[in-house]
Coordinates of C-alpha atoms and ligand atoms in Angstrom, one line a residue:
M1 CA 24.7 81.5 58.5
N2 CA 24.9 85.3 58.7
R3 CA 28.5 86.5 58.9
V4 CA 29.2 90.2 59.6
Y5 CA 32.2 92.4 58.6
N6 CA 34.1 92.2 61.9
F7 CA 36.5 95.2 62.3
S8 CA 37.8 94.0 65.6
A9 CA 41.5 94.7 66.4
G10 CA 41.9 91.2 67.8
P11 CA 41.0 88.5 68.1
S12 CA 39.8 89.3 64.6
M13 CA 38.4 87.9 61.3
L14 CA 39.8 84.7 59.9
P15 CA 39.5 83.8 56.2
L16 CA 36.2 82.1 55.6
S17 CA 37.8 79.3 53.6
V18 CA 40.1 78.6 56.5
L19 CA 37.1 78.3 58.9
E20 CA 35.3 76.1 56.4
S21 CA 38.3 73.8 56.1
A22 CA 38.6 73.6 59.9
Q23 CA 34.9 72.9 60.1
K24 CA 35.2 70.0 57.6
D25 CA 37.9 68.4 59.7
L26 CA 36.5 69.4 63.0
L27 CA 35.3 66.0 64.2
A28 CA 37.8 63.8 62.4
Y29 CA 41.1 65.0 60.9
G30 CA 42.2 63.0 57.9
D31 CA 41.8 59.3 58.8
T32 CA 42.7 59.8 62.4
G33 CA 39.1 59.5 63.7
M34 CA 39.7 62.4 66.0
S35 CA 39.8 66.2 66.1
V36 CA 43.1 68.1 66.0
M37 CA 41.8 69.4 69.4
E38 CA 41.9 65.9 70.8
M39 CA 45.3 64.8 69.6
S40 CA 48.5 64.2 71.5
H41 CA 51.0 66.9 70.4
R42 CA 53.6 64.1 70.1
S43 CA 51.4 61.9 67.9
P44 CA 52.3 60.9 64.3
A45 CA 49.2 62.9 63.2
F46 CA 50.2 66.2 64.9
E47 CA 53.9 66.2 64.1
P48 CA 53.4 66.9 60.4
I49 CA 50.9 69.7 61.3
I50 CA 53.4 71.7 63.3
A51 CA 56.2 70.9 60.9
D52 CA 54.1 72.0 58.0
A53 CA 53.0 75.2 59.9
E54 CA 56.7 76.1 60.3
A55 CA 57.6 75.2 56.7
K56 CA 54.6 77.2 55.3
L57 CA 55.5 80.3 57.5
R58 CA 59.1 80.0 56.3
A59 CA 57.8 80.0 52.7
V60 CA 55.4 82.9 53.3
M61 CA 57.9 85.2 55.0
E62 CA 61.0 83.8 53.2
I63 CA 62.7 83.3 56.6
P64 CA 66.4 82.7 56.2
D65 CA 67.8 79.3 57.4
N66 CA 69.7 80.9 60.2
Y67 CA 66.5 81.8 62.0
K68 CA 64.5 79.6 64.3
V69 CA 60.7 79.7 64.3
L70 CA 59.0 79.2 67.7
F71 CA 55.4 78.5 68.4
L72 CA 54.8 79.7 71.9
Q73 CA 52.1 80.8 74.3
G74 CA 51.6 83.8 76.6
G75 CA 50.8 86.4 73.9
A76 CA 53.0 89.2 72.8
S77 CA 52.8 90.5 76.4
T78 CA 54.8 87.6 77.8
Q79 CA 57.5 88.3 75.2
F80 CA 57.9 91.8 76.7
A81 CA 59.6 89.9 79.6
A82 CA 61.1 87.1 77.6
I83 CA 63.0 89.5 75.4
P84 CA 65.1 91.2 78.1
L85 CA 65.6 87.8 79.8
N86 CA 67.0 86.3 76.7
F87 CA 68.8 89.2 75.0
M88 CA 69.7 91.8 77.6
N89 CA 72.7 89.7 78.4
K90 CA 76.0 91.5 77.5
N91 CA 75.9 95.1 78.8
K92 CA 72.5 94.8 80.4
K93 CA 71.4 97.8 78.3
A94 CA 68.5 98.1 75.9
D95 CA 67.0 100.9 73.8
Y96 CA 63.3 101.2 73.2
I97 CA 61.4 103.4 70.7
L98 CA 58.0 104.4 72.2
S99 CA 55.4 104.6 69.5
G100 CA 52.3 103.6 71.4
Q101 CA 50.8 101.6 74.3
F102 CA 52.3 98.2 73.5
S103 CA 55.9 99.5 73.0
T104 CA 55.5 101.4 76.3
K105 CA 54.4 98.3 78.1
A106 CA 57.4 96.4 76.6
Y107 CA 59.7 99.2 77.8
Q108 CA 58.2 99.2 81.3
E109 CA 58.6 95.4 81.6
A110 CA 62.2 95.5 80.4
Q111 CA 63.1 98.1 83.0
K112 CA 62.8 95.3 85.6
Y113 CA 65.9 93.6 84.1
G114 CA 68.5 96.3 83.3
D115 CA 69.4 99.7 82.0
V116 CA 66.6 100.5 79.6
V117 CA 66.2 103.8 77.9
A118 CA 63.4 105.3 75.7
V119 CA 65.6 106.7 72.9
A120 CA 62.7 108.2 70.9
S121 CA 59.0 108.7 71.6
S122 CA 56.0 110.3 70.0
K123 CA 54.0 110.5 73.2
D124 CA 54.0 114.3 73.0
V125 CA 51.7 114.1 69.9
N126 CA 49.5 111.3 71.4
F127 CA 51.4 108.7 69.3
S128 CA 49.9 110.1 66.1
R129 CA 53.2 109.5 64.2
I130 CA 56.2 107.2 64.3
P131 CA 59.3 108.8 65.9
E132 CA 62.2 109.4 63.6
T133 CA 65.6 107.9 64.5
T134 CA 69.1 107.7 63.1
R135 CA 72.0 105.5 63.9
A136 CA 73.1 108.1 66.4
S137 CA 69.8 107.7 68.4
F138 CA 71.0 104.4 69.8
R139 CA 73.6 103.7 72.5
P140 CA 76.5 101.8 70.8
D141 CA 76.6 99.4 73.7
A142 CA 72.9 98.6 73.8
D143 CA 72.3 94.8 73.7
Y144 CA 69.3 95.4 71.4
V145 CA 66.8 98.0 70.1
H146 CA 63.1 97.3 70.5
I147 CA 60.3 98.7 68.3
C148 CA 56.6 98.0 67.8
Y149 CA 56.3 97.9 64.0
N150 CA 52.6 98.5 63.7
N151 CA 50.7 100.3 66.5
T152 CA 47.3 98.6 66.7
I153 CA 45.7 101.2 69.0
Y154 CA 46.9 104.4 67.3
G155 CA 46.9 103.1 63.7
T156 CA 50.5 103.9 62.9
K157 CA 53.2 101.9 61.2
F158 CA 57.0 102.3 60.8
N159 CA 57.6 103.4 57.2
Y160 CA 61.3 102.7 57.7
I161 CA 63.5 100.1 59.4
P162 CA 65.6 101.8 62.0
D163 CA 69.3 101.7 61.2
T164 CA 70.8 100.1 64.3
G165 CA 74.1 99.1 62.8
D166 CA 75.3 95.8 64.5
I167 CA 72.8 96.1 67.3
P168 CA 70.0 93.5 66.9
L169 CA 66.7 95.0 66.1
I170 CA 63.7 93.4 67.8
A171 CA 60.2 94.0 66.5
D172 CA 56.7 93.4 67.9
M173 CA 54.8 92.7 64.6
S174 CA 51.6 91.4 66.3
S175 CA 49.3 93.4 64.1
C176 CA 51.1 93.5 60.8
I177 CA 52.9 90.2 60.5
I178 CA 52.2 88.5 57.1
S179 CA 50.4 91.6 55.8
E180 CA 53.2 92.4 53.4
P181 CA 56.8 91.2 52.6
V182 CA 59.4 92.2 55.2
D183 CA 63.1 91.5 55.0
V184 CA 63.5 89.2 58.0
S185 CA 67.3 89.5 57.8
K186 CA 67.1 93.1 59.0
F187 CA 65.8 91.9 62.3
G188 CA 67.3 90.0 65.2
V189 CA 63.9 88.9 66.5
I190 CA 60.3 89.3 65.2
Y191 CA 57.5 88.3 67.4
A192 CA 53.7 88.4 67.2
G193 CA 50.6 87.3 69.0
A194 CA 48.7 85.3 66.4
Q195 CA 45.2 86.6 67.2
K196 CA 45.4 89.6 64.9
N197 CA 46.4 88.3 61.6
M198 CA 47.2 84.5 61.8
A199 CA 45.1 82.3 64.0
P200 CA 42.9 82.2 67.1
A201 CA 44.2 83.5 70.4
G202 CA 46.7 81.3 72.3
L203 CA 49.6 81.2 69.9
T204 CA 52.6 83.5 69.8
V205 CA 55.1 83.2 67.0
V206 CA 58.8 84.2 67.6
I207 CA 61.3 84.3 64.8
V208 CA 64.8 84.6 66.1
R209 CA 68.3 84.7 64.6
E210 CA 70.2 81.6 65.8
D211 CA 73.3 83.3 67.0
L212 CA 71.3 85.4 69.5
L213 CA 70.2 82.3 71.4
G214 CA 71.9 80.6 74.3
N215 CA 72.7 83.6 76.6
A216 CA 69.5 83.9 78.6
R217 CA 69.9 85.2 82.1
P218 CA 70.4 82.2 84.5
D219 CA 67.2 83.0 86.3
T220 CA 65.1 82.9 83.1
P221 CA 62.0 80.6 83.6
A222 CA 62.3 77.6 81.4
M223 CA 59.1 78.5 79.6
L224 CA 60.6 81.9 78.6
D225 CA 63.9 80.5 77.5
Y226 CA 63.9 80.7 73.7
K227 CA 67.0 78.4 73.4
L228 CA 65.2 75.7 75.3
M229 CA 62.1 76.1 73.2
A230 CA 64.2 76.0 70.0
D231 CA 66.1 72.9 71.1
N232 CA 62.8 71.2 71.7
G233 CA 61.1 72.2 68.5
S234 CA 58.5 74.3 70.4
M235 CA 57.5 71.0 72.2
Y236 CA 59.2 71.5 75.6
N237 CA 55.7 71.3 76.9
T238 CA 52.3 71.1 75.2
P239 CA 52.1 73.7 72.4
P240 CA 48.8 75.5 71.4
C241 CA 48.0 72.7 69.0
W242 CA 44.7 74.0 67.6
P243 CA 45.9 77.6 66.9
I244 CA 49.0 76.1 65.2
Y245 CA 46.7 74.0 63.0
I246 CA 44.7 77.1 62.0
A247 CA 47.8 79.1 61.4
K248 CA 49.0 76.4 59.0
L249 CA 45.7 76.8 57.1
V250 CA 46.1 80.6 57.1
Y251 CA 49.7 80.3 55.7
E252 CA 48.4 78.0 53.0
W253 CA 45.6 80.4 52.1
I254 CA 48.3 83.2 51.6
L255 CA 50.5 80.9 49.5
D256 CA 47.5 80.1 47.4
L257 CA 46.7 83.8 46.9
G258 CA 50.2 84.3 45.5
G259 CA 52.2 85.0 48.7
L260 CA 52.9 88.3 50.5
T261 CA 53.4 90.3 47.4
E262 CA 49.8 89.6 46.4
M263 CA 48.6 90.0 50.0
K264 CA 50.2 93.4 50.1
K265 CA 48.4 94.5 47.0
L266 CA 45.0 93.4 48.4
N267 CA 45.7 95.1 51.7
E268 CA 46.9 98.3 50.0
K269 CA 43.7 98.4 47.9
K270 CA 41.6 98.1 51.0
A271 CA 43.5 100.7 53.0
N272 CA 43.7 103.1 50.0
L273 CA 39.9 103.0 49.6
L274 CA 39.4 104.0 53.2
Y275 CA 42.2 106.6 53.4
D276 CA 41.3 108.2 50.0
Y277 CA 37.8 108.6 51.3
L278 CA 39.0 110.1 54.5
D279 CA 41.2 112.6 52.6
S280 CA 38.4 113.6 50.3
Q281 CA 36.0 115.0 52.9
D282 CA 36.1 117.0 56.2
Y283 CA 33.4 115.3 58.2
Y284 CA 35.8 112.7 59.6
I285 CA 39.3 113.5 60.8
A286 CA 42.1 111.0 60.5
P287 CA 44.4 111.9 63.4
V288 CA 47.5 110.0 62.1
E289 CA 50.2 111.8 60.2
K290 CA 50.0 110.5 56.6
A291 CA 53.6 109.2 56.4
S292 CA 52.9 107.0 59.5
R293 CA 49.6 105.5 58.5
S294 CA 49.0 101.8 59.2
M295 CA 47.6 99.6 56.5
M296 CA 46.0 97.3 59.1
N297 CA 44.4 99.7 61.7
V298 CA 42.7 102.8 60.4
T299 CA 41.6 105.4 63.1
F300 CA 39.3 108.3 62.6
V301 CA 37.0 110.6 64.6
T302 CA 34.1 112.9 64.0
G303 CA 35.3 115.4 66.6
D304 CA 32.1 114.9 68.6
A305 CA 32.2 112.1 71.2
E306 CA 28.4 111.6 71.0
L307 CA 28.5 111.2 67.2
D308 CA 31.3 108.8 67.5
K309 CA 29.2 106.7 69.8
K310 CA 26.3 106.8 67.5
F311 CA 28.5 105.9 64.6
A312 CA 29.8 102.7 66.2
S313 CA 26.3 101.7 67.4
E314 CA 24.5 102.3 64.1
A315 CA 27.3 100.6 62.1
G316 CA 26.9 97.6 64.3
K317 CA 23.2 97.4 63.5
V318 CA 24.0 97.0 59.8
G319 CA 26.6 94.3 60.2
L320 CA 29.8 96.5 60.5
K321 CA 31.0 95.3 63.9
N322 CA 33.6 96.5 66.4
L323 CA 34.4 99.9 65.0
K324 CA 34.6 101.7 68.3
G325 CA 38.1 103.1 68.8
H326 CA 40.4 102.2 71.7
R327 CA 39.6 104.3 74.8
S328 CA 43.0 106.1 74.6
V329 CA 42.2 107.5 71.1
G330 CA 38.4 107.6 71.1
G331 CA 36.5 107.8 67.9
M332 CA 36.6 104.8 65.5
R333 CA 39.1 102.2 64.5
A334 CA 38.7 99.9 61.5
S335 CA 41.0 96.9 61.7
I336 CA 41.3 95.6 58.2
Y337 CA 43.6 92.7 58.5
N338 CA 44.3 90.1 55.8
A339 CA 41.0 88.3 56.2
M340 CA 38.8 91.4 55.8
P341 CA 37.4 91.3 52.2
Y342 CA 37.5 94.4 50.0
E343 CA 33.7 94.4 50.1
G344 CA 33.8 94.9 53.8
V345 CA 35.7 98.2 53.4
E346 CA 33.4 99.2 50.5
A347 CA 30.4 98.7 52.9
L348 CA 32.2 100.7 55.6
V349 CA 32.9 103.7 53.2
A350 CA 29.3 103.6 52.0
F351 CA 28.1 103.6 55.6
M352 CA 30.4 106.5 56.4
K353 CA 29.0 108.6 53.6
D354 CA 25.4 108.0 54.7
F355 CA 26.2 108.7 58.3
A356 CA 27.8 112.0 57.4
K357 CA 24.8 113.0 55.3
N358 CA 22.2 112.0 58.0
N359 CA 24.1 113.5 61.0
P360 CA 25.2 117.0 60.1
K361 CA 27.5 118.7 62.6
Ligands
PLP401 C1 47.6 92.9 70.7 C2 49.0 93.4 70.7 C3 49.8 93.1 71.8 C4 49.3 92.3 73.0 O1 49.1 91.0 72.6 P1 48.7 89.8 73.6 O2 48.8 88.6 72.8 O3 47.3 90.1 74.1 O4 49.7 89.8 74.8 C5 51.1 93.5 71.8 N1 51.6 94.2 70.8 C6 50.8 94.5 69.7 C7 51.4 95.3 68.6 C8 49.5 94.1 69.7 O5 48.7 94.5 68.6

């Protein structure tokens, strides 16, 4: 076995111990004589798996009792439509903060369903920082405010929770969920595609305050109706059983580490190592404004597109994979989610130093 340090933005690394655990039970789970992949989702063997996944996520995130946890499919991108369908239901108005590509896609999708306004944007600075907002930024009669909490492509993260007063705040947390503690009660809805920090692709987690459910537009497809999904315990149809099982193992891994407080310490240690190095030299440029830096996705460039290309290719040859940045930013991006060990970031920084020495500008 020869595992690399995989800096992919998603799907991305999973904890080795989780993969080993899944491997051990791959052919026969417990005494069932079958793989979790082969089980009926309504079987006595699977029911505790999904119940446990929910219980463990509730424990990890300290989710209050008045919130439902849904295990859905379709990725975060499907929720871009489900959110206006479920929640743009009083005044048919919603306010969006544009902080990158995914929040822009969410905004464009919502425009199909009502009066949707971009109340703040950092597009003019190529999304290199998080837009500032105050209570006055939002329309008092907006049905909700939508943000993307961590911007996977640009490497920025909200360092504040927008004050929306009584207006429910809805957050796409695909690339930062369970990386640090968040106060769930500050949000009406949190949603995340699982393939960045929780599980293999195919699972989408939605955490929704109960009182917001039950007012979906009448033409909402059944599969996008959160109330229907909640009433059926995420089993209106076949849920993504295998990713739910892996997510459960990942939640257990975090609880064993000491929960999100410990997880945050480990993540900060990794991110600080990389950012401190970036701040200590002038070969690489980190385009993101310091106050908006993401702890999960770190972007940097050499300023020379040819050198950037060479960097990603040479890093790949020594087992530091998938460091090429997204095409809209260029340069490099190191995604250092929960499962990336500290040693992976150490190896990256050592490589960066060597590369700078061997490739003078
Ligand atoms: C990856 C990502 C998405 C898109 O997720 P899909 O599951 O592919 O639809 C949306 N938002 C954020 C913040 C992401 O990182």
